[in-house]
mmCIF file of C-alpha atoms in Angstrom:
data_model
loop_
_atom_site.group_PDB
_atom_site.id
_atom_site.type_symbol
_atom_site.label_atom_id
_atom_site.label_comp_id
_atom_site.label_asym_id
_atom_site.label_seq_id
_atom_site.Cartn_x
_atom_site.Cartn_y
_atom_site.Cartn_z
ATOM 1 C CA GLY P 133 1.884 -1.158 24.001
ATOM 2 C CA SER P 134 1.891 0.514 20.778
ATOM 3 C CA GLY P 135 4.443 3.289 19.427
ATOM 4 C CA GLY P 136 5.173 6.509 17.623
ATOM 5 C CA THR P 137 5.086 7.148 13.922
ATOM 6 C CA GLY P 138 6.924 8.780 11.337
ATOM 7 C CA GLY P 139 9.097 10.773 13.718
ATOM 8 C CA THR P 140 9.345 8.564 16.356
ATOM 9 C CA SER P 141 10.735 5.234 16.474
ATOM 10 C CA GLY P 142 9.654 2.533 19.000
ATOM 11 C CA THR P 143 9.798 -1.109 18.512
ATOM 12 C CA ASP P 144 5.756 -0.411 18.451
ATOM 13 C CA GLY P 145 6.026 2.331 16.326
ATOM 14 C CA ILE P 146 6.673 3.419 12.841
ATOM 15 C CA GLY P 147 10.482 4.650 11.833
ATOM 16 C CA THR P 148 12.042 7.793 10.789
ATOM 17 C CA SER P 149 13.783 7.734 6.888
ATOM 18 C CA GLY P 150 16.784 6.274 8.573
ATOM 19 C CA GLY P 151 15.225 3.144 9.484
ATOM 20 C CA ALA P 152 12.566 1.404 11.412
ATOM 21 C CA GLY P 153 12.843 0.734 15.219
ATOM 22 C CA THR P 154 14.621 1.275 18.315
ATOM 23 C CA THR P 155 13.867 -0.574 22.185
ATOM 24 C CA VAL P 156 11.692 2.878 23.294
ATOM 25 C CA GLU P 157 7.975 2.556 24.469
ATOM 26 C CA ALA P 158 5.522 4.834 23.491
ATOM 27 C CA GLU P 159 2.092 5.972 23.015
ATOM 28 C CA PRO P 160 0.579 5.483 19.518
ATOM 29 C CA ASN P 161 1.409 9.084 17.698
ATOM 30 C CA PHE P 162 -0.924 8.932 14.582
ATOM 31 C CA GLY P 163 0.639 11.762 13.331
ATOM 32 C CA SER P 164 -1.623 15.241 11.898
ATOM 33 C CA ASN P 165 -2.601 13.643 8.275
ATOM 34 C CA PHE P 166 -5.912 11.847 8.439
ATOM 35 C CA GLN P 167 -7.390 10.727 5.647
ATOM 36 C CA LYS P 168 -10.275 8.616 4.536
ATOM 37 C CA LEU P 169 -9.808 5.653 1.656
ATOM 38 C CA PRO P 170 -10.046 5.770 -0.911
ATOM 39 C CA PHE P 171 -7.771 8.696 -1.047
ATOM 40 C CA ILE P 172 -5.115 10.745 -3.093
ATOM 41 C CA LEU P 173 -1.941 12.504 -1.676
ATOM 42 C CA SER P 174 1.122 14.061 -3.103
ATOM 43 C CA TYR P 175 4.509 12.325 -2.521
ATOM 44 C CA ASP P 176 7.784 14.663 -2.044
ATOM 45 C CA PRO P 177 10.911 13.108 -1.469
ATOM 46 C CA SER P 178 12.298 16.214 0.422
ATOM 47 C CA SER P 179 9.887 14.831 2.828
ATOM 48 C CA ASP P 180 8.376 11.947 4.952
ATOM 49 C CA LEU P 181 4.800 11.635 4.138
ATOM 50 C CA VAL P 182 2.975 10.097 7.691
ATOM 51 C CA VAL P 183 -0.776 9.340 6.812
ATOM 52 C CA THR P 184 -3.458 7.261 9.258
ATOM 53 C CA PHE P 185 -6.484 6.246 7.879
ATOM 54 C CA GLU P 186 -9.260 3.518 8.799
ATOM 55 C CA LEU P 187 -8.823 -0.085 7.201
ATOM 56 C CA PRO P 188 -12.358 -0.958 5.827
ATOM 57 C CA GLY P 189 -14.740 -3.583 7.152
ATOM 58 C CA GLY P 190 -15.449 -5.361 10.029
ATOM 59 C CA SER P 191 -16.954 -4.393 13.515
ATOM 60 C CA ARG P 192 -14.540 -2.686 15.225
ATOM 61 C CA LEU P 193 -12.135 0.825 14.002
ATOM 62 C CA ASP P 194 -9.315 -0.759 12.788
ATOM 63 C CA LEU P 195 -6.558 2.336 12.182
ATOM 64 C CA ALA P 196 -3.241 2.084 10.201
ATOM 65 C CA THR P 197 -0.484 4.334 9.093
ATOM 66 C CA ILE P 198 1.793 4.723 6.280
ATOM 67 C CA PHE P 199 4.988 5.830 6.352
ATOM 68 C CA ILE P 200 7.016 7.010 3.120
ATOM 69 C CA PRO P 201 10.389 8.180 3.965
ATOM 70 C CA ALA P 202 12.300 10.791 1.915
ATOM 71 C CA GLY P 203 14.429 9.542 -0.619
ATOM 72 C CA ALA P 204 11.902 6.853 -1.557
ATOM 73 C CA THR P 205 11.937 8.091 -4.804
ATOM 74 C CA ASN P 206 14.075 10.353 -7.094
ATOM 75 C CA GLU P 207 10.806 12.424 -8.104
ATOM 76 C CA ARG P 208 8.122 13.554 -6.950
ATOM 77 C CA ALA P 209 4.897 10.746 -7.063
ATOM 78 C CA THR P 210 0.981 10.664 -6.607
ATOM 79 C CA LEU P 211 0.419 8.340 -3.689
ATOM 80 C CA THR P 212 -3.316 5.979 -4.404
ATOM 81 C CA ILE P 213 -4.427 3.772 -1.757
ATOM 82 C CA SER P 214 -7.268 1.868 -1.855
ATOM 83 C CA TYR P 215 -9.347 -1.081 -1.517
ATOM 84 C CA PRO P 216 -10.041 -3.913 -3.752
ATOM 85 C CA LEU P 217 -12.761 -5.138 -3.030
ATOM 86 C CA ASP P 218 -16.427 -4.664 -2.037
ATOM 87 C CA LEU P 219 -16.878 -3.499 1.767
ATOM 88 C CA SER P 220 -19.309 -6.547 3.087
ATOM 89 C CA ASN P 221 -15.722 -8.990 2.094
ATOM 90 C CA TYR P 222 -13.670 -7.556 4.815
ATOM 91 C CA LEU P 223 -13.487 -8.356 8.340
ATOM 92 C CA ASP P 224 -11.648 -7.727 11.885
ATOM 93 C CA GLY P 225 -7.900 -8.816 10.948
ATOM 94 C CA ASP P 226 -8.214 -8.077 7.703
ATOM 95 C CA LEU P 227 -5.837 -6.540 5.492
ATOM 96 C CA ASP P 228 -6.077 -5.724 2.205
ATOM 97 C CA LEU P 229 -4.889 -2.482 0.399
ATOM 98 C CA SER P 230 -3.493 -1.085 -2.905
ATOM 99 C CA ILE P 231 -0.218 1.201 -2.661
ATOM 100 C CA LEU P 232 0.491 2.422 -5.959
ATOM 101 C CA LEU P 233 2.687 5.828 -6.631
ATOM 102 C CA GLN P 234 2.900 6.816 -10.021
ATOM 103 C CA SER P 235 5.868 9.706 -11.301
ATOM 104 C CA GLN P 236 4.252 12.504 -11.297
ATOM 105 C CA THR P 237 6.939 13.288 -14.609
ATOM 106 C CA THR P 238 6.745 10.080 -16.674
ATOM 107 C CA GLY P 239 3.393 9.286 -15.819
ATOM 108 C CA GLN P 240 4.600 5.772 -14.547
ATOM 109 C CA LEU P 241 3.498 3.430 -11.873
ATOM 110 C CA ILE P 242 6.486 3.321 -9.862
ATOM 111 C CA GLU P 243 7.792 -0.967 -9.240
ATOM 112 C CA SER P 244 10.531 -0.086 -6.560
ATOM 113 C CA LEU P 245 11.332 1.841 -3.853
ATOM 114 C CA LEU P 246 14.925 3.398 -3.010
ATOM 115 C CA GLU P 247 13.909 3.579 0.728
ATOM 116 C CA ALA P 248 11.526 0.859 1.958
ATOM 117 C CA LEU P 249 7.846 1.881 2.823
ATOM 118 C CA GLU P 250 6.338 1.089 6.569
ATOM 119 C CA LEU P 251 2.755 0.101 6.760
ATOM 120 C CA ARG P 252 1.663 -0.265 11.029
ATOM 121 C CA THR P 253 -1.199 -2.030 12.095
ATOM 122 C CA TRP P 254 -2.658 -0.532 15.557
ATOM 123 C CA THR P 255 -4.923 -3.992 15.970
ATOM 124 C CA SER P 256 -4.453 -7.914 15.184
ATOM 125 C CA THR P 257 -4.067 -8.596 11.902
ATOM 126 C CA GLY P 258 -3.586 -11.075 9.899
ATOM 127 C CA THR P 259 -0.454 -11.943 7.488
ATOM 128 C CA PRO P 260 -1.146 -10.536 4.162
ATOM 129 C CA ARG P 261 1.547 -11.085 1.026
ATOM 130 C CA LEU P 262 2.333 -8.743 -1.961
ATOM 131 C CA GLN P 263 1.157 -9.116 -4.936
ATOM 132 C CA GLU P 264 3.460 -7.243 -7.215
ATOM 133 C CA LEU P 265 2.288 -4.465 -10.274
ATOM 134 C CA ASN P 266 2.973 -7.640 -13.181
ATOM 135 C CA GLY P 267 0.693 -10.295 -10.741
ATOM 136 C CA SER P 268 3.613 -12.206 -9.291
ATOM 137 C CA ILE P 269 2.846 -12.758 -5.097
ATOM 138 C CA LEU P 270 5.591 -12.496 -3.235
ATOM 139 C CA GLU P 271 5.178 -13.871 0.659
ATOM 140 C CA LEU P 272 6.437 -11.537 3.203
ATOM 141 C CA THR P 273 9.974 -12.275 5.167
ATOM 142 C CA ASN P 274 9.304 -12.523 9.032
ATOM 143 C CA LEU P 275 11.383 -10.364 11.087
ATOM 144 C CA SER P 276 13.230 -10.591 14.394
ATOM 145 C CA GLU P 277 13.005 -6.679 14.223
ATOM 146 C CA PRO P 278 11.553 -4.290 12.258
ATOM 147 C CA ARG P 279 14.057 -3.241 9.920
ATOM 148 C CA LEU P 280 14.809 -4.415 7.137
ATOM 149 C CA SER P 281 17.745 -6.268 5.968
ATOM 150 C CA LEU P 282 20.444 -5.866 2.311
ATOM 151 C CA ASP P 283 18.870 -8.804 1.898
ATOM 152 C CA ILE P 284 15.579 -8.583 1.592
ATOM 153 C CA ASP P 285 12.863 -6.363 -0.224
ATOM 154 C CA ALA P 286 9.502 -6.522 1.507
ATOM 155 C CA GLY P 287 9.222 -8.681 5.172
ATOM 156 C CA ILE P 288 6.883 -8.521 8.412
ATOM 157 C CA PHE P 289 7.279 -8.274 12.091
ATOM 158 C CA ARG P 290 4.573 -9.437 14.752
ATOM 159 C CA PHE P 291 4.106 -7.246 17.733
ATOM 160 C CA THR P 292 3.275 -8.740 21.260
ATOM 161 C CA ASP P 293 -0.709 -7.357 20.868
ATOM 162 C CA ASP P 294 -0.871 -9.224 17.160
ATOM 163 C CA SER P 295 -1.110 -5.669 15.797
ATOM 164 C CA ILE P 296 1.944 -5.909 12.472
ATOM 165 C CA GLN P 297 4.263 -3.517 10.267
ATOM 166 C CA VAL P 298 4.968 -3.824 6.728
ATOM 167 C CA LEU P 299 8.285 -3.189 5.791
ATOM 168 C CA SER P 300 8.359 -2.577 1.702
ATOM 169 C CA LYS P 301 10.326 -1.540 -1.535
ATOM 170 C CA LYS P 302 7.941 -4.054 -3.618
ATOM 171 C CA LEU P 303 4.298 -2.180 -4.041
ATOM 172 C CA SER P 304 0.960 -2.887 -4.929
ATOM 173 C CA ARG P 305 -1.370 -4.327 -3.480
ATOM 174 C CA PHE P 306 -0.822 -6.015 0.168
ATOM 175 C CA THR P 307 -3.212 -8.569 1.363
ATOM 176 C CA ASN P 308 -4.613 -11.279 3.617
ATOM 177 C CA SER P 309 -8.306 -11.492 2.216
ATOM 178 C CA ARG P 310 -9.631 -15.194 1.597
ATOM 179 C CA THR P 311 -11.268 -13.382 -1.169
ATOM 180 C CA GLU P 312 -9.813 -13.326 -4.647
ATOM 181 C CA PRO P 313 -10.755 -9.788 -6.777
ATOM 182 C CA THR P 314 -11.765 -10.796 -10.332
ATOM 183 C CA PRO P 315 -8.541 -11.129 -12.224
ATOM 184 C CA LEU P 316 -8.601 -7.598 -14.163
ATOM 185 C CA TRP P 317 -5.970 -7.830 -15.739
ATOM 186 C CA ARG P 318 -7.613 -10.571 -17.957
ATOM 187 C CA ILE P 319 -10.423 -9.241 -19.023
ATOM 188 C CA ARG P 320 -10.144 -6.598 -22.198
ATOM 189 C CA PHE P 321 -11.656 -3.401 -22.141
ATOM 190 C CA LYS P 322 -12.574 -0.394 -24.374
ATOM 191 C CA THR P 323 -11.752 2.288 -23.392
ATOM 192 C CA ILE P 324 -9.252 6.235 -24.095
ATOM 193 C CA CYS P 325 -6.365 6.865 -22.118
ATOM 194 C CA ALA P 326 -3.221 9.055 -22.967
ATOM 195 C CA CYS P 327 -2.149 5.975 -25.040
ATOM 196 C CA GLY P 328 -5.836 6.699 -27.489
ATOM 197 C CA PRO P 329 -8.003 4.543 -28.400
ATOM 198 C CA GLN P 330 -7.468 1.368 -28.481
ATOM 199 C CA GLU P 331 -8.643 -2.096 -27.093
ATOM 200 C CA HIS P 332 -6.413 -2.978 -24.189
ATOM 201 C CA LEU P 333 -5.978 -5.140 -20.506
ATOM 202 C CA ARG P 334 -6.422 -2.573 -17.474
ATOM 203 C CA LYS P 335 -6.972 -3.579 -14.065
ATOM 204 C CA SER P 336 -8.946 -1.752 -11.210
ATOM 205 C CA ILE P 337 -6.940 0.034 -8.284
ATOM 206 C CA SER P 338 -9.911 1.214 -6.544
ATOM 207 C CA ALA P 339 -12.820 -0.005 -5.354
ATOM 208 C CA ALA P 340 -14.683 3.358 -7.432
ATOM 209 C CA PRO P 341 -13.786 1.432 -11.091
ATOM 210 C CA ILE P 342 -13.203 5.064 -12.716
ATOM 211 C CA THR P 343 -9.871 4.737 -11.577
ATOM 212 C CA GLN P 344 -7.450 1.889 -14.066
ATOM 213 C CA VAL P 345 -4.372 1.255 -14.639
ATOM 214 C CA CYS P 346 -3.008 1.141 -18.302
ATOM 215 C CA THR P 347 -0.859 -2.283 -18.474
ATOM 216 C CA ARG P 348 0.824 -0.625 -21.971
ATOM 217 C CA ARG P 349 2.345 1.850 -20.275
ATOM 218 C CA LYS P 350 1.485 1.529 -16.514
ATOM 219 C CA HIS P 351 0.126 4.813 -15.851
ATOM 220 C CA LEU P 352 -2.794 5.652 -14.480
ATOM 221 C CA PHE P 353 -5.842 7.048 -16.522
ATOM 222 C CA GLU P 354 -9.674 7.956 -15.611
ATOM 223 C CA SER P 355 -12.540 6.135 -18.141
ATOM 224 C CA CYS P 356 -16.586 6.427 -16.818
#
């Protein structure tokens, strides 16, 4: 079976801001906010944010729901979710998402959350790993229930139908892709952003390469 999202709390669903999961089975409740990848939304820490979207590629309809609880940050932030590779790279069961939060006050990218986000797939999904903003890879801890303990920053719970729920206080890319994108943090570009005209390193966070991350101050900017 499948469970509820954002506001419901079944073992097969996404929990409320107080924590993920109980033992109550329920039918899927995807919420009312459906988006098409890539998308950008505003996150207000005074309330939960629940978004459902279709995962890219493959031959079947694969949906995922992200739940960011109230209080995950201390300030309003801009949420950007995209897929790093061309659509032709993705097959059924693949999960490859760039999930970024950018402070609306300072423009800085937020690397860690105060409360864990929850990413729920609704069909069988391979086991992802987490790539942090600095490029380091973090293997997700296998969880016995869809809930993080105090000493774990990122984990994965697998349901009996082989769908998964990722819980993480860390951000950037969640992927089980067998194809790695070009390591763009090693490529130099001449561009203009809020830091001024300069030659510096940047990396793409979107399938469309106009939204970039300035690695000097870790803010987003657009370029042609």
